[in-house]
């Protein structure tokens, strides 16, 4: 118990202390929130800006267990919990945003494949490299009016915004990884009678895949950011749509649970990518 | 080593105290009030009121200081509800569903104007209210735009079709570009000057506007009731009301500077601003405003608005009845539960202006 100074690199706190310390900042935040909420409610019992625990619970309940205003469904008296959840705000919004997110994720795959080609094949490099470098510097949000014309205001303009916003960064990142593969390895593969595609997909690609997954993990948040920007500008459903609507009459009792829900979803996607990476590439130490 | 750490701790503590104490020390001697306003034909005169010195003249008369600050509309309401500003311009609908529903007891002291054509339902392909259901309609949801659309549906006998309207929530900053750039967009509900920009496209025409529901979309200056009950708050209410009527009379009289600065407040041209004023029913004299505010018709109109707010859940999740956010009128009538008055119309200051007692 001697080495417990915060500025001691050799400190060896036990497990219990470690966990207590990790919980510390969370507890401080929750405490500050509760304090603010109590103070504000003492002043105004109906305060909606910092909702109390009861208000938050009511908000969560209405977003999870009551049919959304947009839903045509009118619950029968004996509706099962599943039916209620299925038509609730949070379910319909998560499904809408989730499908946009997953489609953009799927569209990033061809971009990454293209990046491998740009990095490896000089002719591809000549055609695309400078364009990507330039395109990467365009602020995606400023393209929105053009996206509206090309893709309409429905789903595809939002998906395009996400892909255009994130793809160039990922492509450049991947090209860097490809270039970092030692030239000797590629030469060696050719001496072992590999052809061009063997080198690309059996030597280079498997090596950089764990790094690509890590790069994707870092890009999850920008993706979500672009998704939110798109949904806040024009949408008829989705997580950010709901937040934009609720903002207009201070529905913080819904907004705060939504913000935490989005954080949890992102955390889970990130976690599953991390686990996937560890399973697929146990040799890779990130 | 220990000494060093202790001294750094003292520095940190000192800084913390300084940061906490600064707002207290900075509090000025003269009571200062802040009015938030946002861009709208009927509110732009606040900009001129300050520029011209009219506001300072009236504030000095009552020995107080008044600042006016321009906001985004939503941000101005946020600031008002979180009590960062003392008064704010807003419509009757937002007064009900933002401060009042959030438990901030508020009072409208100036009824400035009503929208008399500023808000409109615009369509392509000769759509009408009967053929509108099912077509995508772009608008800023949960605002007077949605209210206007519903009123249009009801007044055109399409009440039963309300639920089949397909609304696309679209930010007002992008609604013009998003609507005009794609001929597939069929309908849009918005307000001036955006309406004028959209009507520049010949294939679009208006099928309904707020001149068909006069007096239902009101533009108010709202003060926190708590503040109004203090002596300084009353001075503030008198000063701002006096300044408002002096300003608005210049605007209505077409005084060149009044128009020029009010137009500049929103970056509009003088012509565009004059065009907006045509569809804004300004209560230029305190008498007109008092007559409107004390008339029984106001209660009927407010009833439509509060029912709309309640049906769309705008009064908050915990509100079980429309009567839980009650409204008090100048004649003492209460709409809703008497123990839950959250929004008040107060004609006293406008009356004082009418009698020249400010």
mmCIF file of C-alpha atoms in Angstrom, chain A residues 9-164:
data_model
loop_
_atom_site.group_PDB
_atom_site.id
_atom_site.type_symbol
_atom_site.label_atom_id
_atom_site.label_comp_id
_atom_site.label_asym_id
_atom_site.label_seq_id
_atom_site.Cartn_x
_atom_site.Cartn_y
_atom_site.Cartn_z
ATOM 1 C CA UNK A 9 4.615 5.015 -12.602
ATOM 2 C CA UNK A 10 5.357 1.980 -10.440
ATOM 3 C CA UNK A 11 2.126 2.266 -8.427
ATOM 4 C CA UNK A 12 0.366 -1.082 -7.991
ATOM 5 C CA UNK A 13 -3.171 -0.475 -6.711
ATOM 6 C CA UNK A 14 -5.258 -3.598 -6.156
ATOM 7 C CA UNK A 15 -8.281 -4.495 -8.241
ATOM 8 C CA UNK A 16 -10.834 -3.041 -5.871
ATOM 9 C CA UNK A 17 -9.094 0.311 -5.745
ATOM 10 C CA UNK A 18 -8.738 0.322 -9.537
ATOM 11 C CA UNK A 19 -12.466 -0.172 -9.986
ATOM 12 C CA UNK A 20 -13.309 2.410 -7.389
ATOM 13 C CA UNK A 21 -11.067 4.926 -9.135
ATOM 14 C CA UNK A 22 -12.611 4.217 -12.545
ATOM 15 C CA UNK A 23 -16.066 4.802 -11.108
ATOM 16 C CA UNK A 24 -15.024 8.071 -9.493
ATOM 17 C CA UNK A 25 -15.548 10.512 -12.371
ATOM 18 C CA UNK A 26 -18.821 8.858 -13.356
ATOM 19 C CA UNK A 27 -20.108 9.278 -9.824
ATOM 20 C CA UNK A 28 -18.982 12.912 -9.732
ATOM 21 C CA UNK A 29 -20.844 13.597 -13.001
ATOM 22 C CA UNK A 30 -24.032 11.897 -11.833
ATOM 23 C CA UNK A 31 -23.755 13.739 -8.531
ATOM 24 C CA UNK A 32 -23.350 17.114 -10.227
ATOM 25 C CA UNK A 33 -26.317 16.396 -12.480
ATOM 26 C CA UNK A 34 -28.514 15.353 -9.561
ATOM 27 C CA UNK A 35 -27.477 18.388 -7.582
ATOM 28 C CA UNK A 36 -28.282 20.763 -10.476
ATOM 29 C CA UNK A 37 -31.575 19.017 -11.036
ATOM 30 C CA UNK A 38 -32.567 19.243 -7.373
ATOM 31 C CA UNK A 39 -31.611 22.921 -7.173
ATOM 32 C CA UNK A 40 -33.532 23.748 -10.339
ATOM 33 C CA UNK A 41 -36.577 21.784 -9.240
ATOM 34 C CA UNK A 42 -36.613 23.503 -5.889
ATOM 35 C CA UNK A 43 -36.872 26.757 -7.819
ATOM 36 C CA UNK A 44 -39.341 25.449 -10.419
ATOM 37 C CA UNK A 45 -40.941 22.044 -9.843
ATOM 38 C CA UNK A 46 -41.774 21.702 -13.543
ATOM 39 C CA UNK A 47 -38.294 22.449 -14.835
ATOM 40 C CA UNK A 48 -37.698 20.660 -18.130
ATOM 41 C CA UNK A 49 -34.094 21.616 -18.782
ATOM 42 C CA UNK A 50 -32.487 19.339 -16.200
ATOM 43 C CA UNK A 51 -35.156 16.664 -15.704
ATOM 44 C CA UNK A 52 -35.377 14.855 -12.390
ATOM 45 C CA UNK A 53 -35.039 11.092 -12.069
ATOM 46 C CA UNK A 54 -38.810 10.659 -12.165
ATOM 47 C CA UNK A 55 -39.132 12.815 -15.283
ATOM 48 C CA UNK A 56 -36.336 10.854 -16.954
ATOM 49 C CA UNK A 57 -38.007 7.560 -16.116
ATOM 50 C CA UNK A 58 -41.293 8.845 -17.539
ATOM 51 C CA UNK A 59 -39.449 9.990 -20.658
ATOM 52 C CA UNK A 60 -37.749 6.621 -21.086
ATOM 53 C CA UNK A 61 -41.027 4.840 -20.559
ATOM 54 C CA UNK A 62 -42.837 6.895 -23.145
ATOM 55 C CA UNK A 63 -40.048 6.497 -25.686
ATOM 56 C CA UNK A 64 -39.746 2.744 -25.209
ATOM 57 C CA UNK A 65 -43.265 1.600 -24.393
ATOM 58 C CA UNK A 66 -45.624 4.012 -26.133
ATOM 59 C CA UNK A 67 -46.316 4.076 -29.876
ATOM 60 C CA UNK A 68 -44.590 6.926 -31.657
ATOM 61 C CA UNK A 69 -46.745 9.838 -32.794
ATOM 62 C CA UNK A 70 -45.908 9.037 -36.437
ATOM 63 C CA UNK A 71 -46.891 5.383 -36.104
ATOM 64 C CA UNK A 72 -50.317 4.469 -37.497
ATOM 65 C CA UNK A 73 -50.603 1.741 -34.920
ATOM 66 C CA UNK A 74 -53.153 2.163 -32.147
ATOM 67 C CA UNK A 75 -52.422 -0.290 -29.368
ATOM 68 C CA UNK A 76 -55.184 -2.673 -28.316
ATOM 69 C CA UNK A 77 -55.788 -2.862 -24.595
ATOM 70 C CA UNK A 78 -53.982 -6.171 -24.331
ATOM 71 C CA UNK A 79 -50.999 -5.327 -26.524
ATOM 72 C CA UNK A 80 -47.932 -7.338 -25.590
ATOM 73 C CA UNK A 81 -44.786 -5.538 -24.507
ATOM 74 C CA UNK A 82 -43.109 -6.588 -27.752
ATOM 75 C CA UNK A 83 -45.841 -4.996 -29.834
ATOM 76 C CA UNK A 84 -45.537 -1.778 -27.848
ATOM 77 C CA UNK A 85 -41.748 -1.693 -28.178
ATOM 78 C CA UNK A 86 -42.009 -2.485 -31.860
ATOM 79 C CA UNK A 87 -44.021 0.682 -32.485
ATOM 80 C CA UNK A 88 -42.236 2.874 -29.973
ATOM 81 C CA UNK A 89 -40.242 5.974 -30.818
ATOM 82 C CA UNK A 90 -36.888 4.517 -29.896
ATOM 83 C CA UNK A 91 -37.396 1.347 -31.921
ATOM 84 C CA UNK A 92 -38.567 3.037 -35.113
ATOM 85 C CA UNK A 93 -35.889 5.723 -34.802
ATOM 86 C CA UNK A 94 -33.114 3.230 -34.138
ATOM 87 C CA UNK A 95 -34.201 1.109 -37.089
ATOM 88 C CA UNK A 96 -34.304 4.129 -39.411
ATOM 89 C CA UNK A 97 -30.939 5.522 -38.328
ATOM 90 C CA UNK A 98 -29.446 2.049 -38.058
ATOM 91 C CA UNK A 99 -30.283 1.149 -41.643
ATOM 92 C CA UNK A 100 -28.755 4.411 -42.885
ATOM 93 C CA UNK A 101 -25.668 3.727 -40.818
ATOM 94 C CA UNK A 102 -25.289 0.112 -41.977
ATOM 95 C CA UNK A 103 -25.809 0.938 -45.650
ATOM 96 C CA UNK A 104 -23.083 3.575 -45.451
ATOM 97 C CA UNK A 105 -20.879 1.091 -43.639
ATOM 98 C CA UNK A 106 -21.403 -1.397 -46.453
ATOM 99 C CA UNK A 107 -20.599 1.293 -49.034
ATOM 100 C CA UNK A 108 -17.286 1.917 -47.313
ATOM 101 C CA UNK A 109 -16.109 -1.624 -48.196
ATOM 102 C CA UNK A 110 -15.663 -0.949 -51.932
ATOM 103 C CA UNK A 111 -13.923 2.302 -50.984
ATOM 104 C CA UNK A 112 -11.395 0.394 -48.899
ATOM 105 C CA UNK A 113 -10.858 -2.158 -51.684
ATOM 106 C CA UNK A 114 -10.276 0.714 -54.086
ATOM 107 C CA UNK A 115 -7.782 2.164 -51.621
ATOM 108 C CA UNK A 116 -5.773 -1.089 -51.633
ATOM 109 C CA UNK A 117 -5.624 -0.874 -55.396
ATOM 110 C CA UNK A 118 -4.597 2.780 -55.359
ATOM 111 C CA UNK A 119 -1.807 2.015 -52.930
ATOM 112 C CA UNK A 120 -0.566 -1.037 -54.789
ATOM 113 C CA UNK A 121 -1.153 -0.549 -58.514
ATOM 114 C CA UNK A 122 0.573 2.524 -59.990
ATOM 115 C CA UNK A 123 -2.025 3.030 -62.728
ATOM 116 C CA UNK A 124 -4.840 3.167 -60.134
ATOM 117 C CA UNK A 125 -2.679 5.508 -58.116
ATOM 118 C CA UNK A 126 -2.198 7.785 -61.089
ATOM 119 C CA UNK A 127 -5.913 7.967 -61.764
ATOM 120 C CA UNK A 128 -7.280 8.371 -58.229
ATOM 121 C CA UNK A 129 -4.577 9.474 -55.812
ATOM 122 C CA UNK A 130 -4.610 13.215 -56.484
ATOM 123 C CA UNK A 131 -8.367 13.294 -56.795
ATOM 124 C CA UNK A 132 -8.836 11.634 -53.410
ATOM 125 C CA UNK A 133 -6.258 13.934 -51.835
ATOM 126 C CA UNK A 134 -8.173 16.932 -53.123
ATOM 127 C CA UNK A 135 -11.644 15.547 -52.482
ATOM 128 C CA UNK A 136 -10.686 14.781 -48.889
ATOM 129 C CA UNK A 137 -10.332 18.502 -48.237
ATOM 130 C CA UNK A 138 -13.866 19.360 -49.372
ATOM 131 C CA UNK A 139 -16.136 19.991 -46.422
ATOM 132 C CA UNK A 140 -18.854 17.395 -46.961
ATOM 133 C CA UNK A 141 -21.583 19.492 -45.315
ATOM 134 C CA UNK A 142 -21.096 22.236 -47.872
ATOM 135 C CA UNK A 143 -22.087 19.743 -50.569
ATOM 136 C CA UNK A 144 -25.524 19.255 -49.039
ATOM 137 C CA UNK A 145 -27.486 21.458 -51.460
ATOM 138 C CA UNK A 146 -25.904 19.513 -54.335
ATOM 139 C CA UNK A 147 -26.675 16.206 -52.642
ATOM 140 C CA UNK A 148 -30.302 17.270 -52.330
ATOM 141 C CA UNK A 149 -30.449 17.799 -56.092
ATOM 142 C CA UNK A 150 -28.702 14.574 -56.988
ATOM 143 C CA UNK A 151 -30.219 12.225 -54.413
ATOM 144 C CA UNK A 152 -33.435 13.966 -53.348
ATOM 145 C CA UNK A 153 -34.172 14.639 -49.701
ATOM 146 C CA UNK A 154 -34.982 11.062 -48.788
ATOM 147 C CA UNK A 155 -32.606 8.331 -47.668
ATOM 148 C CA UNK A 156 -29.878 8.504 -50.292
ATOM 149 C CA UNK A 157 -28.787 12.076 -49.690
ATOM 150 C CA UNK A 158 -28.108 11.219 -46.046
ATOM 151 C CA UNK A 159 -26.239 8.036 -46.907
ATOM 152 C CA UNK A 160 -24.234 9.905 -49.536
ATOM 153 C CA UNK A 161 -23.350 12.575 -46.983
ATOM 154 C CA UNK A 162 -21.973 9.963 -44.586
ATOM 155 C CA UNK A 163 -19.976 8.155 -47.269
ATOM 156 C CA UNK A 164 -18.604 11.334 -48.820
#
